[in-house]
XYZ file of C-alpha atoms in Angstrom:
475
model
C -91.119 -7.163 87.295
C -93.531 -6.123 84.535
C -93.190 -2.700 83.640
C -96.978 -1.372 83.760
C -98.570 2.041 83.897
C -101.952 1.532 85.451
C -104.273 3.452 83.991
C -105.279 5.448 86.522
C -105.842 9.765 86.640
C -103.381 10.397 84.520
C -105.055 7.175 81.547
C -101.425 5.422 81.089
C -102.458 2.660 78.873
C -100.930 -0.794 79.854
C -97.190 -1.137 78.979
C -96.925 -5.058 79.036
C -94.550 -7.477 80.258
C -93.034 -7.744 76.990
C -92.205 -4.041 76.848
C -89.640 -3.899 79.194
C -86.531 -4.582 77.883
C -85.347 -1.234 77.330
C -82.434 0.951 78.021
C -81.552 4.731 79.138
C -78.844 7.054 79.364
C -79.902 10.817 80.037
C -77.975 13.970 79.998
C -79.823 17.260 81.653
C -77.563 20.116 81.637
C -78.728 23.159 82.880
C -77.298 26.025 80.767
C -77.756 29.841 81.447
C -75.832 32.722 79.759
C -75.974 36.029 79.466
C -75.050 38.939 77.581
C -75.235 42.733 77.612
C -79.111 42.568 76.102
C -80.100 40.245 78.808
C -82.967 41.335 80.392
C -82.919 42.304 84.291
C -82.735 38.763 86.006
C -85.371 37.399 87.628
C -83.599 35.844 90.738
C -80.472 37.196 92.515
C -79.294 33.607 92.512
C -75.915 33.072 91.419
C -75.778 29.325 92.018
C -72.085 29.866 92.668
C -70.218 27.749 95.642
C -67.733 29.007 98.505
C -64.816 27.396 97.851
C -65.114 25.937 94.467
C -63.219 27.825 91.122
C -66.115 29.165 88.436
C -66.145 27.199 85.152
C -66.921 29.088 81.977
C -68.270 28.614 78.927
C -66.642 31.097 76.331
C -67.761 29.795 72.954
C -69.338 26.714 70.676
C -69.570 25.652 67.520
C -70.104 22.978 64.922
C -69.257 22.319 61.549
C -72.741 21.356 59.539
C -74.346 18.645 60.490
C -75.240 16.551 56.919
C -77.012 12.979 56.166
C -74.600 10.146 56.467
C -73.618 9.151 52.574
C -73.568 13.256 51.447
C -70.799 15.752 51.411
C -68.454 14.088 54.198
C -69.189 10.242 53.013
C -64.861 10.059 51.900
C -63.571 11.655 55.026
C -62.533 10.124 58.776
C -63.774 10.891 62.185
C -60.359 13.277 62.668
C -61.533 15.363 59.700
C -64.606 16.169 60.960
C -63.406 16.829 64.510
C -60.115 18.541 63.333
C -62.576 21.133 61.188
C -64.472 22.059 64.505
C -61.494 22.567 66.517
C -60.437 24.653 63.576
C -63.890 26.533 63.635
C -63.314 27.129 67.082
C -59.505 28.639 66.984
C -60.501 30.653 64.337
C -64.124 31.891 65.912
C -62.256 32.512 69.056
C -58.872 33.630 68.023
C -57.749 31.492 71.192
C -54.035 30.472 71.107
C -53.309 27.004 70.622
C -50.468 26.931 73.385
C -53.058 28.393 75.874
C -54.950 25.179 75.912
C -54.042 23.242 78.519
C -55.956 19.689 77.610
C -58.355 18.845 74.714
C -61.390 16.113 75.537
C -63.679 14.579 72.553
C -66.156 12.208 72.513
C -67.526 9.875 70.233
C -69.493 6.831 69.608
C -68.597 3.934 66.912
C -64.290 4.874 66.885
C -62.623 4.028 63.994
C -60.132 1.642 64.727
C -57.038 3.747 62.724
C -57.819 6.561 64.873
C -59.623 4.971 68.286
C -58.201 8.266 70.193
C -59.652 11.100 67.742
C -59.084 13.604 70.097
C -55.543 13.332 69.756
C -55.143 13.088 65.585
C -57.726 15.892 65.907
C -56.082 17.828 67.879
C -52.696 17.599 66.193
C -54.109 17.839 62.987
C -55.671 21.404 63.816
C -52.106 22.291 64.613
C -52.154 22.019 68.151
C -48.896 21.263 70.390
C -47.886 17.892 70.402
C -47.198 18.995 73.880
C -51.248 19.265 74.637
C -52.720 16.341 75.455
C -55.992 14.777 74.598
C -57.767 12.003 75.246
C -61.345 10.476 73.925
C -64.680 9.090 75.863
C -67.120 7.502 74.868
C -71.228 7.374 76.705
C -73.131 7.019 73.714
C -75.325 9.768 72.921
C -73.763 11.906 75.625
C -70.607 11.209 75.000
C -69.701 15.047 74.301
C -71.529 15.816 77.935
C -68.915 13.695 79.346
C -66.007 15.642 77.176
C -67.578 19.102 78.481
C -67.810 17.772 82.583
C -64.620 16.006 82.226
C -63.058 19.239 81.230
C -65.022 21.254 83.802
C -63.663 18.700 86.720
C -59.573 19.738 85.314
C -60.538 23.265 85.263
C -62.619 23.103 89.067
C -59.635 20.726 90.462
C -56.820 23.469 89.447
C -55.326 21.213 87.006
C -55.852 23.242 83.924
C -57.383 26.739 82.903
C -58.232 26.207 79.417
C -59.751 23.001 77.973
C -61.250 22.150 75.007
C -64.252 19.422 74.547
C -66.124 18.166 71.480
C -67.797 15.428 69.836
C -67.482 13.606 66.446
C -69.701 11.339 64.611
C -69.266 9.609 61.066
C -71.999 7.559 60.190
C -70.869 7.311 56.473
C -68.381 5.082 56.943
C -68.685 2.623 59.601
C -66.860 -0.672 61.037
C -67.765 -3.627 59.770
C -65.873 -6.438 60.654
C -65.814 -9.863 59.811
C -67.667 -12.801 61.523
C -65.640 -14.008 64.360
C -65.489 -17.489 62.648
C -63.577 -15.822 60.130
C -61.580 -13.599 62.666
C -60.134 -16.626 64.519
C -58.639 -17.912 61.355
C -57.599 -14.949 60.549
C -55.682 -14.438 63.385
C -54.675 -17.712 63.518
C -53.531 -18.052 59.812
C -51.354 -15.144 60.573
C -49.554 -16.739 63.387
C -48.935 -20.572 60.661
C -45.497 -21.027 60.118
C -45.307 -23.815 57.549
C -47.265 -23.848 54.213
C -49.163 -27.027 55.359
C -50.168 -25.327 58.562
C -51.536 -22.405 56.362
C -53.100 -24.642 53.815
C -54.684 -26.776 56.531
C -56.317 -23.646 58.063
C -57.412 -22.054 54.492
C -58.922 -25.679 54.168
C -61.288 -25.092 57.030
C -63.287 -21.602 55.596
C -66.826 -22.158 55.005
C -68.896 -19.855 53.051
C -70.592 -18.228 56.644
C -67.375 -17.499 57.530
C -67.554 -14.713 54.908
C -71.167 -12.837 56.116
C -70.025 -9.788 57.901
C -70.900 -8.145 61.348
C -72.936 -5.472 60.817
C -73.435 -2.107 62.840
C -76.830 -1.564 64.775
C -78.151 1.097 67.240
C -79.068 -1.707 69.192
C -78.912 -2.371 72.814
C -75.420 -5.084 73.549
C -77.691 -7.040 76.275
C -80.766 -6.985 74.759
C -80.277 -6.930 71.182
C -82.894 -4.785 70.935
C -83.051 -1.292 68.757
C -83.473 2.056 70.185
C -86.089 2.877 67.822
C -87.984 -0.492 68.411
C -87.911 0.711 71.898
C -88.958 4.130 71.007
C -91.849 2.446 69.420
C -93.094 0.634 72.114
C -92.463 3.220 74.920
C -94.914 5.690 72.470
C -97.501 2.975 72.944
C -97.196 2.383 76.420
C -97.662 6.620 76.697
C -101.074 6.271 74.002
C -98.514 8.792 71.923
C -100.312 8.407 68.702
C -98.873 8.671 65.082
C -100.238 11.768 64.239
C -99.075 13.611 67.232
C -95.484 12.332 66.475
C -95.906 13.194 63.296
C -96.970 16.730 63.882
C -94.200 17.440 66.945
C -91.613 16.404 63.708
C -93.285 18.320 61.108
C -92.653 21.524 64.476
C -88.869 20.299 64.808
C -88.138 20.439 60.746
C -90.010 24.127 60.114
C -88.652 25.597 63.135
C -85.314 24.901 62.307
C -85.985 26.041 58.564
C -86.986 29.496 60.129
C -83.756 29.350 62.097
C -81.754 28.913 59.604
C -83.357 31.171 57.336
C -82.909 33.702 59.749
C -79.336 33.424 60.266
C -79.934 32.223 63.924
C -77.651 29.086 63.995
C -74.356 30.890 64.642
C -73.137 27.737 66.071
C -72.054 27.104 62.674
C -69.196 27.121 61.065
C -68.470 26.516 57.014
C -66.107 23.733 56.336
C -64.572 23.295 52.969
C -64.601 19.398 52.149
C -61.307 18.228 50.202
C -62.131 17.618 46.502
C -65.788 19.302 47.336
C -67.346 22.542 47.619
C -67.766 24.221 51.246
C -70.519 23.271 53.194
C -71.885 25.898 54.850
C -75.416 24.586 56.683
C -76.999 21.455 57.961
C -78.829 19.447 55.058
C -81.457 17.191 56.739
C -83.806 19.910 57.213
C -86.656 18.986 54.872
C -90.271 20.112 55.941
C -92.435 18.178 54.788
C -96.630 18.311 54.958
C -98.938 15.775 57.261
C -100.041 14.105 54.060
C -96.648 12.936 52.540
C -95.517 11.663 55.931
C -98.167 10.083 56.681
C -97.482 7.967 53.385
C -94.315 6.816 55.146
C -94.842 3.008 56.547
C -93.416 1.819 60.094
C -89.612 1.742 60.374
C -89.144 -0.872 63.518
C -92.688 -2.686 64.862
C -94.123 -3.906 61.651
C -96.869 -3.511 60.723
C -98.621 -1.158 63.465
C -95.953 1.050 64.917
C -96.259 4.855 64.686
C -92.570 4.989 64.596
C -90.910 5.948 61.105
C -88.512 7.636 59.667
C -90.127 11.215 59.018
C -90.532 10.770 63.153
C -87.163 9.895 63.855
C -83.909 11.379 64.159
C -81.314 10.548 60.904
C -78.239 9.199 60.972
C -75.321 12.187 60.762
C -71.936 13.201 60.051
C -71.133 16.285 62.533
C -68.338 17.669 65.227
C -68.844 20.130 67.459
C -66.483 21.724 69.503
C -66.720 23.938 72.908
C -64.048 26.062 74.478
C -64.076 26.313 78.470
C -62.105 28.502 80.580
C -61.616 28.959 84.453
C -63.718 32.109 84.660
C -60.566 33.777 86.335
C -58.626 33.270 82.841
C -61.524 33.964 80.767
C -61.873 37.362 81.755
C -57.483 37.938 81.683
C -57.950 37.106 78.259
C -60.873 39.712 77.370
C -63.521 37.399 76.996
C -66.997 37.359 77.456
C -68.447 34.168 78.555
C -71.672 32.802 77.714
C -72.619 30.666 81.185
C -71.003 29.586 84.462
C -70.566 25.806 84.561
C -71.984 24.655 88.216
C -73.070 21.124 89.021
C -73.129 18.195 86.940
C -74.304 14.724 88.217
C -74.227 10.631 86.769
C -76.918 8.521 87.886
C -77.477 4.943 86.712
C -81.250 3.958 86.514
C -82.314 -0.150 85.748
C -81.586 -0.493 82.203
C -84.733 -2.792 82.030
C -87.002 -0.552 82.427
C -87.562 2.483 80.853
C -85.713 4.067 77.301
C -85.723 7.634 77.048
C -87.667 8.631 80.105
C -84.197 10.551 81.773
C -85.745 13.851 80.961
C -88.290 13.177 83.001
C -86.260 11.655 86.325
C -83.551 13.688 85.876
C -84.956 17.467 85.453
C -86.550 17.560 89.078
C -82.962 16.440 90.019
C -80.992 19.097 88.454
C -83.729 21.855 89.485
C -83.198 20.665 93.398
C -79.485 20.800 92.888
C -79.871 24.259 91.559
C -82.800 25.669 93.650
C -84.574 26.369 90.644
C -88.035 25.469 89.838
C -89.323 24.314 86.402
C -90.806 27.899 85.712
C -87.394 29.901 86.411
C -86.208 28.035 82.921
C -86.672 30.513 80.328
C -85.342 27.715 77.424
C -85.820 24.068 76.911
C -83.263 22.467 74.579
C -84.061 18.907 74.368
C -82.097 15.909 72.354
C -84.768 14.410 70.161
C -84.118 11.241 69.691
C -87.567 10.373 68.519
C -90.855 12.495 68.403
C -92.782 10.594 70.766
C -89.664 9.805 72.792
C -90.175 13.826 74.066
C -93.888 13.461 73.554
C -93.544 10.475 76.173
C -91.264 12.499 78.513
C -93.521 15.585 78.220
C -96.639 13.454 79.178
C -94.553 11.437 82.137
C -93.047 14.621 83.892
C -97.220 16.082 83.333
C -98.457 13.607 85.724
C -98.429 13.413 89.728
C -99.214 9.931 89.140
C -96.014 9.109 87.777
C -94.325 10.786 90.123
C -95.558 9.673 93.144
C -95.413 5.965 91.493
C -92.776 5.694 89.490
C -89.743 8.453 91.049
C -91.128 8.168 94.608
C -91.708 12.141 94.504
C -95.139 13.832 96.362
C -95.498 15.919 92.768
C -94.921 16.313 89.343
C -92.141 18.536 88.369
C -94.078 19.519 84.999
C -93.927 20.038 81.448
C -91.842 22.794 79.597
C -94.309 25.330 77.574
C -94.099 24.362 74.041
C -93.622 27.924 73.334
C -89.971 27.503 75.378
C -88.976 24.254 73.954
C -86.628 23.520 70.781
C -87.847 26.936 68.895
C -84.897 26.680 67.004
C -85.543 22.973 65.874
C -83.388 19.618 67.318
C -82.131 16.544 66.469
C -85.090 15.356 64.058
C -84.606 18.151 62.158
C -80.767 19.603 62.577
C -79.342 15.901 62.895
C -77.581 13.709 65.340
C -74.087 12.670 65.268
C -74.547 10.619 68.220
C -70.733 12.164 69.743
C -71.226 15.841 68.840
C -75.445 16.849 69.997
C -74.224 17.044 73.309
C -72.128 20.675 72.788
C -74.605 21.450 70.240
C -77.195 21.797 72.768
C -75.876 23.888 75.036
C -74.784 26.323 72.782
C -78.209 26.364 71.277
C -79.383 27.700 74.460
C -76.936 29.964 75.200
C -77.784 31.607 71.788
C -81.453 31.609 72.189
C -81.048 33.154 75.786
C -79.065 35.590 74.628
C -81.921 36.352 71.552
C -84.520 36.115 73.859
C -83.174 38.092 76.887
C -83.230 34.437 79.198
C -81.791 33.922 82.185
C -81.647 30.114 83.028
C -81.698 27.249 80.035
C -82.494 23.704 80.952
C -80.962 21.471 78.197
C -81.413 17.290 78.357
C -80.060 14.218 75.966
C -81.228 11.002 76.218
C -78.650 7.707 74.866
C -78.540 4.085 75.229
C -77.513 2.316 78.295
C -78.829 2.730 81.721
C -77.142 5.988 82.953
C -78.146 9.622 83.119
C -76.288 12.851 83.832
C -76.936 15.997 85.095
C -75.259 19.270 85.341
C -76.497 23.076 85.857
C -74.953 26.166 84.941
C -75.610 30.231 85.904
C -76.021 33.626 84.651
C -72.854 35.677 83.772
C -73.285 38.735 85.432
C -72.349 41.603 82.429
């Protein structure tokens, strides 16, 4: 069926039949941590459950997150993720032989390394008794690294498990055109010099145009930020309000950083290169030279472009989780409890990058939380009016009632609680790694700001969207 908002109290402008080929994949995580400056809680909840171990997270980090084609261009996926792991042993002091399983996730795999996790892993100098294994759920693929881990640790299998995620952007697949492939393949299996010359014989110059990468959906062909595009319209998110949420996202993370508030990160010193030492895609810019920019997916009239968008990154991130039982034998301190984490598949027809807005009520309910018990917002932006969409949709009881089948809205984070350190428009977005990024961001800011409970969501390609919440430690 058409996809349509009808403009009713809420003024959704038409989205029409030709806007509905879109796709969705949503994390919401919700995050809270603690330290000994936290304020006095708000709520005695614990969100704990009888019977089920506490999961802990003890400490995150990231190696810089830089523009595809800078610093890391000459490196591999394992070089990236080995550095984090790295980051982590040494931030953490963590023995290796303590860690009982290592998780990563990641997006477009190179082929020489398809399980990262494992060359990772052994590269950082882990056992070669440890084992590891990679996922991949596009944009949340690091979600699924940190609730795969959580389900060893809450299952008894293992105490101490590392997760993480690893993008490369700089240096891509590209494989040949399947014509090309076949004879390949089939060349390689010739046994006589005729038979090979016979084959050779048959390559025509298409054979030779190559299969290019695309963030592009497999069934639909269509790009995320085409989609992105068209779900801004279908919200009346204009370009000048996406233009001014990114031109927010880019100086907020320039004060951050400034300010020494991203202690997520960790320096890594590139082979052959100086050592990197912070994220290079912040650039603030001013309304006037981004408005000069022109329309990077519906041409000519989309509000779309690339000063609105997130970049294409090089980045790992890595996350070290503990049974809280361990954590505490070992003298840590951990940042959040780990609680409930949940996958839902939605129609992938429908609607791209509205998860936020289905999901949050979801993970609220699960927690018995309500929207104003979240003291930080740490959202994946994907696009600016992808979270100017979201904000509007989960803003309206119309939508609710219409489109979730809920009597309410669950309603819109303050402004003044979401992404104050920056995001992904601004910080970058290896599509493997945001996931941990996120959820150490909030555990940082609540621990700034004296929080209590941090709702953090991620939006991806595909269809499916996941949920998990996490509570207070009690120091």
């Amino acid at each position: 069926l058409p996809f349509t908002y009808a403009p009713k109290e809420d003024n959704f402008p038409c989205f029409l039949a030709d806007f509905c080929r879109i796709y969705i994949k949503i994390a919401d995580i919700l995050v809270t941590i603690t330290s000994p400056f936290t304020v006095q809680p708000k709520t005695k909840k614990t969100l704990g459950k009888t019977g089920v171990k506490n999961v802990v997270v003890v400490e995150g980090v990231r190696i810089p997150f830089l523009q595809s084609g800078t610093s890391y261009a000459d490196l591999m996926p394992h070089d990236l993720a080995r550095a984090a792991l790295q980051g982590l042993l040494t931030r953490t002091s963590v023995p290796r032989d303590v860690v009982d399983y290592i998780v990563y996730g990641t997006v477009i795999q190179e082929v020489k390394t398809s399980n990262v996790a494992r060359e990772a892993a052994l590269g950082a100098g882990f056992s070669d008794k440890t084992p590891a294994h990679t996922v991949t759920m596009a944009c949340i693929s690091s979600n699924q690294a940190m609730t795969t881990g959580v389900g060893m640790i809450a299952a008894g299998q293992c105490d101490v498990v590392v997760a993480g995620g690893v993008e490369l952007m700089s240096d891509v697949p590209i494989r040949h055109s399947r014509k090309m492939r076949k004879t390949m393949l089939t060349l390689n299996r010739a046994k006589t010099l005729g038979q090979k010359l016979s084959l050779i014989s048959k390559i025509r110059p298409d054979y030779f145009a190559p299969e290019l990468p695309a963030v592009a959906e497999f069934s639909t062909s269509e790009t995320m930020g085409h989609s992105a595009d068209r779900l801004a319209a279908a919200f009346g998110i204009s370009r000048l309000e996406q233009d001014e949420y990114a031109l927010r996202s880019h100086t907020l993370a320039k004060k951050a950083q400034d300010e020494g508030l991203l202690q997520d990160v960790v320096p890594f010193k590139v082979p052959g290169k100086d050592t990197v030492t912070k994220d290079n895609g912040i650039r603030p810019s001013s309304m006037e030279q981004m408005g000069k920019l022109k329309p990077a997916f519906v041409k000519p009239y989309g509000t779309v472009t690339a000063a609105n968008s997130s970049f294409l990154t090089d980045g790992a991130s890595a996350i070290l989780i503990m049974s809280e039982e361990k954590a505490l034998a070992m003298g840590y301190k951990p940042k959040a409890y780990l609680r409930d984490f949940v996958y839902v598949s939605q129609d992938p027809k429908d609607q791209l990058l509205l998860g936020p807005t289905y999901a949050t009520p979801k993970v609220l309910e699960k927690a018995g939380l309500t929207l104003s018990d979240i003291d930080v917002f740490e959202f994946h932006e994907a696009f600016a009016g992808q979270i100017l969409a979201n904000l509007k949709a989960m803003d309206s009881d119309w939508f609710a009632q219409n489109y979730m089948g809920r009597k309410s809205k669950v309603g819109a984070p303050p402004l003044d609680k979401f992404n104050t350190w920056g995001g992904s428009l601004s910080l970058g977005h290896p599509f493997g790694a945001t996931g941990c990024r996120l959820v150490i961001t909030a555990a940082h800011r609540l621990k700034k700001e004296g929080g209590q409970y941090g709702l953090v969501a991620a939006c991806a390609a595909g269809g499916q969207v996941m949920v998990l919440c996490s509570s207070v430690f009690p120091w």
